[in-house]
JSON list of C-alpha atoms in Angstrom, two decimals:
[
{"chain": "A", "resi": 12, "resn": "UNK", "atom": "CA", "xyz": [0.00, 0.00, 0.00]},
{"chain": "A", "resi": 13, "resn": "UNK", "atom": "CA", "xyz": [1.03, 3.44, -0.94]},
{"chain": "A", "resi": 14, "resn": "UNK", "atom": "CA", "xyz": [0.13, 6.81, 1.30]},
{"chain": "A", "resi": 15, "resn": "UNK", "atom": "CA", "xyz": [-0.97, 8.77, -1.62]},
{"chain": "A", "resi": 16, "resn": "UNK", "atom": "CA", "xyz": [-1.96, 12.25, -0.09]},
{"chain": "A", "resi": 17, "resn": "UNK", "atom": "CA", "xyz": [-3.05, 14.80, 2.27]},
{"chain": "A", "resi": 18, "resn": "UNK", "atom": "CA", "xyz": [-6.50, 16.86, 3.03]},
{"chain": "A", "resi": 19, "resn": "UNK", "atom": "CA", "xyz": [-7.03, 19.89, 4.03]},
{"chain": "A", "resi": 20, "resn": "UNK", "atom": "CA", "xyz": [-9.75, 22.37, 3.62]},
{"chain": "A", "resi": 21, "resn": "UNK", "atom": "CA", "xyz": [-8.54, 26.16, 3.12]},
{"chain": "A", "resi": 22, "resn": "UNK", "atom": "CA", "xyz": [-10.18, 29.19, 3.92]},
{"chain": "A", "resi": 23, "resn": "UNK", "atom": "CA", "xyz": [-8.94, 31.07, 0.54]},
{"chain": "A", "resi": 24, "resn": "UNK", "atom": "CA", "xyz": [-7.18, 28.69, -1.94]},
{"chain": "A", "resi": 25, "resn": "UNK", "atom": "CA", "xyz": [-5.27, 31.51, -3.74]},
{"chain": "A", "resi": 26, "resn": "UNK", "atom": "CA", "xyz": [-3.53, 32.37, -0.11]},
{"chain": "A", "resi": 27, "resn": "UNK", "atom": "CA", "xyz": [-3.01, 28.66, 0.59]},
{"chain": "A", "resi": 28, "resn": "UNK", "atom": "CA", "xyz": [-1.22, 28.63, -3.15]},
{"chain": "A", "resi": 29, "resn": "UNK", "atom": "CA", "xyz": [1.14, 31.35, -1.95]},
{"chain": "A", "resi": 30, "resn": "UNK", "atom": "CA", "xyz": [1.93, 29.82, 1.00]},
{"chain": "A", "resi": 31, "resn": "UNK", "atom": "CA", "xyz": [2.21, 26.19, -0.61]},
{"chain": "A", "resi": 32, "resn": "UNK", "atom": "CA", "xyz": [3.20, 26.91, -3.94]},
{"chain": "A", "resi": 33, "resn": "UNK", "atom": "CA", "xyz": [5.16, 30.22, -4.16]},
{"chain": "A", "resi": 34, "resn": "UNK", "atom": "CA", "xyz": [6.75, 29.94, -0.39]},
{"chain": "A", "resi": 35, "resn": "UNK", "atom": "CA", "xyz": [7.05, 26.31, 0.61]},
{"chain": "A", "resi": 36, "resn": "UNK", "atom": "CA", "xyz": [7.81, 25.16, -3.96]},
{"chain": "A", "resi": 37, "resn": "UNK", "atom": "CA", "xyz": [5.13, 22.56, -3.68]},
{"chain": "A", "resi": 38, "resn": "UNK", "atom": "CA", "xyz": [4.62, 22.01, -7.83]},
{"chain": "A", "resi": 39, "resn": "UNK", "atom": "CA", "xyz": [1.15, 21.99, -8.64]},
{"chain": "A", "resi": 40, "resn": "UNK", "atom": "CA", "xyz": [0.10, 18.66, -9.66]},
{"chain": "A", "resi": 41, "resn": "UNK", "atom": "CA", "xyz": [-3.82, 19.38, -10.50]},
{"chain": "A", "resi": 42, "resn": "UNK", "atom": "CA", "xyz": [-6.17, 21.57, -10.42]},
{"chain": "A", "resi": 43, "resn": "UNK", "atom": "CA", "xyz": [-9.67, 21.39, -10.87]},
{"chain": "A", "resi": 44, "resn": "UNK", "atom": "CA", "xyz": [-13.46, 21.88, -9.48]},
{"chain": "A", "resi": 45, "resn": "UNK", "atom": "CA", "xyz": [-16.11, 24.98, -10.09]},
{"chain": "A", "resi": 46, "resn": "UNK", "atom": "CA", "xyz": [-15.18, 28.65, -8.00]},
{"chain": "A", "resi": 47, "resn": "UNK", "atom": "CA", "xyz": [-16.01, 28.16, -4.43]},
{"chain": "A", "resi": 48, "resn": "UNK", "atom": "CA", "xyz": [-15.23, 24.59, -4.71]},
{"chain": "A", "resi": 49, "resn": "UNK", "atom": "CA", "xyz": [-11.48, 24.13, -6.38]},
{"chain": "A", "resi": 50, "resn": "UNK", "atom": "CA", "xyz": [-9.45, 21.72, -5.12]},
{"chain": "A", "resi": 51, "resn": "UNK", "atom": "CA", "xyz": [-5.40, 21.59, -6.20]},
{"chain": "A", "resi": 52, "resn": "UNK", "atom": "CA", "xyz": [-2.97, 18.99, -5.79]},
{"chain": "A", "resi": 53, "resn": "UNK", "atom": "CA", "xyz": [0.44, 19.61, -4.94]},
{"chain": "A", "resi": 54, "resn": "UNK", "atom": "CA", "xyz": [3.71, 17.80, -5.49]},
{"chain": "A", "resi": 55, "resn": "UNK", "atom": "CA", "xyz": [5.13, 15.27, -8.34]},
{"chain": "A", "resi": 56, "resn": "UNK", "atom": "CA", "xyz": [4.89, 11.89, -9.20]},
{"chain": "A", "resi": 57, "resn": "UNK", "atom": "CA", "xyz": [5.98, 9.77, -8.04]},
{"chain": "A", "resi": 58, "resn": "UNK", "atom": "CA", "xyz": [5.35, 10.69, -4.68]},
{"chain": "A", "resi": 59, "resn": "UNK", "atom": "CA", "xyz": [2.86, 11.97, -1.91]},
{"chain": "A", "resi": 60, "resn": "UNK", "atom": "CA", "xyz": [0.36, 14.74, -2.47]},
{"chain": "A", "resi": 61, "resn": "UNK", "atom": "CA", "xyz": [-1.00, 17.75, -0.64]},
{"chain": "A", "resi": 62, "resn": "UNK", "atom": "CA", "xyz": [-4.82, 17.95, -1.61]},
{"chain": "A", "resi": 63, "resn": "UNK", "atom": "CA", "xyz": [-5.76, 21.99, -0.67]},
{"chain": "A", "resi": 64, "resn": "UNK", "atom": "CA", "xyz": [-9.81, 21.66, -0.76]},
{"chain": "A", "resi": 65, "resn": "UNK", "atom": "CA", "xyz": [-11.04, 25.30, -0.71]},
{"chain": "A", "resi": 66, "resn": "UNK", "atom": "CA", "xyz": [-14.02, 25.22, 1.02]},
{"chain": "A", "resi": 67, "resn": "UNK", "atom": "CA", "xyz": [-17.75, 28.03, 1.93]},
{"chain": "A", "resi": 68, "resn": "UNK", "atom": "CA", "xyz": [-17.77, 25.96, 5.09]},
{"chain": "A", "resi": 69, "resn": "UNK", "atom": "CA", "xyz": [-16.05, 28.28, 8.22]},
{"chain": "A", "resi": 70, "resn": "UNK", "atom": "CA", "xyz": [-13.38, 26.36, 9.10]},
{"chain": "A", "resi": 71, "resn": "UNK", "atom": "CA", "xyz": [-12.49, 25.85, 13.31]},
{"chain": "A", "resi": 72, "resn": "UNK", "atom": "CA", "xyz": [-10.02, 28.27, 14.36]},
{"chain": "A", "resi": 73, "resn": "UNK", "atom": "CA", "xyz": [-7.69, 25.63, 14.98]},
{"chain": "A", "resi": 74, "resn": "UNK", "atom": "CA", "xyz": [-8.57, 23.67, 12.36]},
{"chain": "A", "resi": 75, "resn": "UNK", "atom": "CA", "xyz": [-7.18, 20.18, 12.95]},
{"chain": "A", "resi": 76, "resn": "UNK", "atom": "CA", "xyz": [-5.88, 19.78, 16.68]},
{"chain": "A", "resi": 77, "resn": "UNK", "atom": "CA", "xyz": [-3.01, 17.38, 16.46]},
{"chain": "A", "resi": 78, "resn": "UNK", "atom": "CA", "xyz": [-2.56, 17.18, 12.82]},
{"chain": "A", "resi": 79, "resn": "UNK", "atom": "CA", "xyz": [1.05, 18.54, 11.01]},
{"chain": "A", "resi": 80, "resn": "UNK", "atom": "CA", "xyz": [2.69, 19.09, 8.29]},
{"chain": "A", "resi": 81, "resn": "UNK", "atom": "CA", "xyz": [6.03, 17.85, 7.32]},
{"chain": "A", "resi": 82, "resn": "UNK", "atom": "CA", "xyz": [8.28, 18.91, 4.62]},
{"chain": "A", "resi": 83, "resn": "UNK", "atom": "CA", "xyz": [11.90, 19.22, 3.88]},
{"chain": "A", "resi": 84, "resn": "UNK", "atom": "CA", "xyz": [13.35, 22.04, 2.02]},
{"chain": "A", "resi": 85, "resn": "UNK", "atom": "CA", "xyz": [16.40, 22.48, 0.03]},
{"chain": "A", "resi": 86, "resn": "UNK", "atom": "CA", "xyz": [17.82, 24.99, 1.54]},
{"chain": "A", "resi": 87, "resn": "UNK", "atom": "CA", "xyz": [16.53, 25.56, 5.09]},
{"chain": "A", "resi": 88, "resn": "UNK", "atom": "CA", "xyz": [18.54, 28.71, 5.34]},
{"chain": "A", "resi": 89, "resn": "UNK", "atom": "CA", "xyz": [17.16, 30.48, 2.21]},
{"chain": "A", "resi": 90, "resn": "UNK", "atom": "CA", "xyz": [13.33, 29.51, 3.30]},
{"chain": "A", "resi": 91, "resn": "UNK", "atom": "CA", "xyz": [13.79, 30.64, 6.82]},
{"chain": "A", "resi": 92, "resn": "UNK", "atom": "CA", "xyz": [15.33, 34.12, 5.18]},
{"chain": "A", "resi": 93, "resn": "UNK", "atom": "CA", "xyz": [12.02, 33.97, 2.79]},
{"chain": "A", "resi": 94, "resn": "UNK", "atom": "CA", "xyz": [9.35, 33.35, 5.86]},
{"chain": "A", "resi": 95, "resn": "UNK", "atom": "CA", "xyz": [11.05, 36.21, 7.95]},
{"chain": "A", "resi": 96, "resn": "UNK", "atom": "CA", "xyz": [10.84, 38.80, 4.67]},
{"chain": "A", "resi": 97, "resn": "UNK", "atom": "CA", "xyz": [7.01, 37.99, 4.56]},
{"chain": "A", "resi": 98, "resn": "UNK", "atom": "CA", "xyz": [6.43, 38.32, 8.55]},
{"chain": "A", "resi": 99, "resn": "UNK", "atom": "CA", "xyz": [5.83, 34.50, 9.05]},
{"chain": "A", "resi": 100, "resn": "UNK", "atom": "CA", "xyz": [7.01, 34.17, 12.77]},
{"chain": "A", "resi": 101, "resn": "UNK", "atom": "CA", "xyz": [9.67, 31.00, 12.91]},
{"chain": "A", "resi": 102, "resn": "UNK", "atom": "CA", "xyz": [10.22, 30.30, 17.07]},
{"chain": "A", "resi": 103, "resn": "UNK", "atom": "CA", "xyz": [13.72, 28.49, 17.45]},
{"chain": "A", "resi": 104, "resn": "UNK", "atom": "CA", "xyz": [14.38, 25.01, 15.77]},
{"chain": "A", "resi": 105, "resn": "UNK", "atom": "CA", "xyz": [13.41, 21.88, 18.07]},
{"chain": "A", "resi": 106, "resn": "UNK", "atom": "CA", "xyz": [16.20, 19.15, 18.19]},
{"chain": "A", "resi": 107, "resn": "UNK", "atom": "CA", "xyz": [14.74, 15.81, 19.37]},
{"chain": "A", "resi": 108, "resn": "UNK", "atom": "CA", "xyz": [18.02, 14.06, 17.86]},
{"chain": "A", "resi": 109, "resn": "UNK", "atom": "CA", "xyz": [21.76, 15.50, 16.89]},
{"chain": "A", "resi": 110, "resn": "UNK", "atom": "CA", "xyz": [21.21, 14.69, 13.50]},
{"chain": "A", "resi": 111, "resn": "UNK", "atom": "CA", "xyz": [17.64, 16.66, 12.68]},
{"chain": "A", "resi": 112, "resn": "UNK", "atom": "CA", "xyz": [16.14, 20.15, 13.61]},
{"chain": "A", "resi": 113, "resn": "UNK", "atom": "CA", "xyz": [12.55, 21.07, 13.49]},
{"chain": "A", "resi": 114, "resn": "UNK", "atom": "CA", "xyz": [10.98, 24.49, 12.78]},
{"chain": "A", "resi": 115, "resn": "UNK", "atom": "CA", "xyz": [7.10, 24.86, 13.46]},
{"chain": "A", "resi": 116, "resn": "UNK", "atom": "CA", "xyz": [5.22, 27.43, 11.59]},
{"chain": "A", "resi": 117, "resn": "UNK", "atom": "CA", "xyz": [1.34, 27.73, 10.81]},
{"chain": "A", "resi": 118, "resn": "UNK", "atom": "CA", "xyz": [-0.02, 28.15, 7.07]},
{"chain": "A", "resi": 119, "resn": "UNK", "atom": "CA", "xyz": [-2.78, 30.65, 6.37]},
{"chain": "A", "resi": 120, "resn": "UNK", "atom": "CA", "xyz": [-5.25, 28.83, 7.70]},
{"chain": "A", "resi": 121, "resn": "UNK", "atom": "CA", "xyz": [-3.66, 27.62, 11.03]},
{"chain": "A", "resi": 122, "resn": "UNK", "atom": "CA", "xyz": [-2.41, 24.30, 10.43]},
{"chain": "A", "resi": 123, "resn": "UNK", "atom": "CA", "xyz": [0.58, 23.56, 11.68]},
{"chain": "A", "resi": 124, "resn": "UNK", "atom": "CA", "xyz": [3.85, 23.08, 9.44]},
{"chain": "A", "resi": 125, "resn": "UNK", "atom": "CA", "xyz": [7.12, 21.05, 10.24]},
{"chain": "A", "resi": 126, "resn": "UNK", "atom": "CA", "xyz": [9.91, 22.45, 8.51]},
{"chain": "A", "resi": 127, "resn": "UNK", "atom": "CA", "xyz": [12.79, 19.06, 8.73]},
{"chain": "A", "resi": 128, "resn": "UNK", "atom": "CA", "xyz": [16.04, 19.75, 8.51]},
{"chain": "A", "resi": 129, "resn": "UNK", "atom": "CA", "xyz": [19.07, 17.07, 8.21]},
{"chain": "A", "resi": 130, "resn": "UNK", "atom": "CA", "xyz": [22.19, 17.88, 10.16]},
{"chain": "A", "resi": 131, "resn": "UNK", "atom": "CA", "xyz": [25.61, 16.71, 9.07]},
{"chain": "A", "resi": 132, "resn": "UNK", "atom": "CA", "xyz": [27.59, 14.68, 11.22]}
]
């Protein structure tokens, strides 16, 4: 069995794209569905997908307790730099092991986002 993709419903899909897409690089895979009701896939095959469901239903303020995000950028440094230019708050990196640092951000719409980053040795 294969983990295909990821939910989520968005508030505004064009300011989930920006954050997804323009910020974060996510490709987008598909895109599809009648105004009010697009949904977009991000990423590339082969491989998993973030499914951004733009949605008239109010969404929770915290919109999935428990739930994250995980990704791995290229260049950690060079996002970070990126997210601080556009006022996205970073608190310091978590390390739960010498050989990986975590960043924790929220998207647009709350949810919250692992930024993974692999140390060398």
């Amino acid at each position: 069995m294969t983990f295909s993709w990821a939910t989520i419903r968005v508030r505004n899909l064009e300011d989930s794209l920006a954050f997804y897409h323009n910020l974060l690089g996510l490709p987008i895979h598909d895109r599809f569905g009648p105004p009010g009701h697009q949904i977009v896939m991000l990423g590339t095959d082969p491989g998993t997908k973030l499914e951004l469901i733009e949605s008239a239903e109010p969404l929770p303020e915290v919109p999935a307790p428990g739930l994250s995000l995980g990704f791995a950028p290229e260049n950690m440094r060079k996002l970070l730099s990126t997210l601080e230019a556009t006022g996205i708050s970073c608190p310091p990196p978590m390390s739960p092991n010498p050989s990986l640092r975590f960043y924790f951000i929220q998207d647009p719409d709350g949810y919250v986002i692992q930024l993974v980053e692999t140390l060398s040795p």
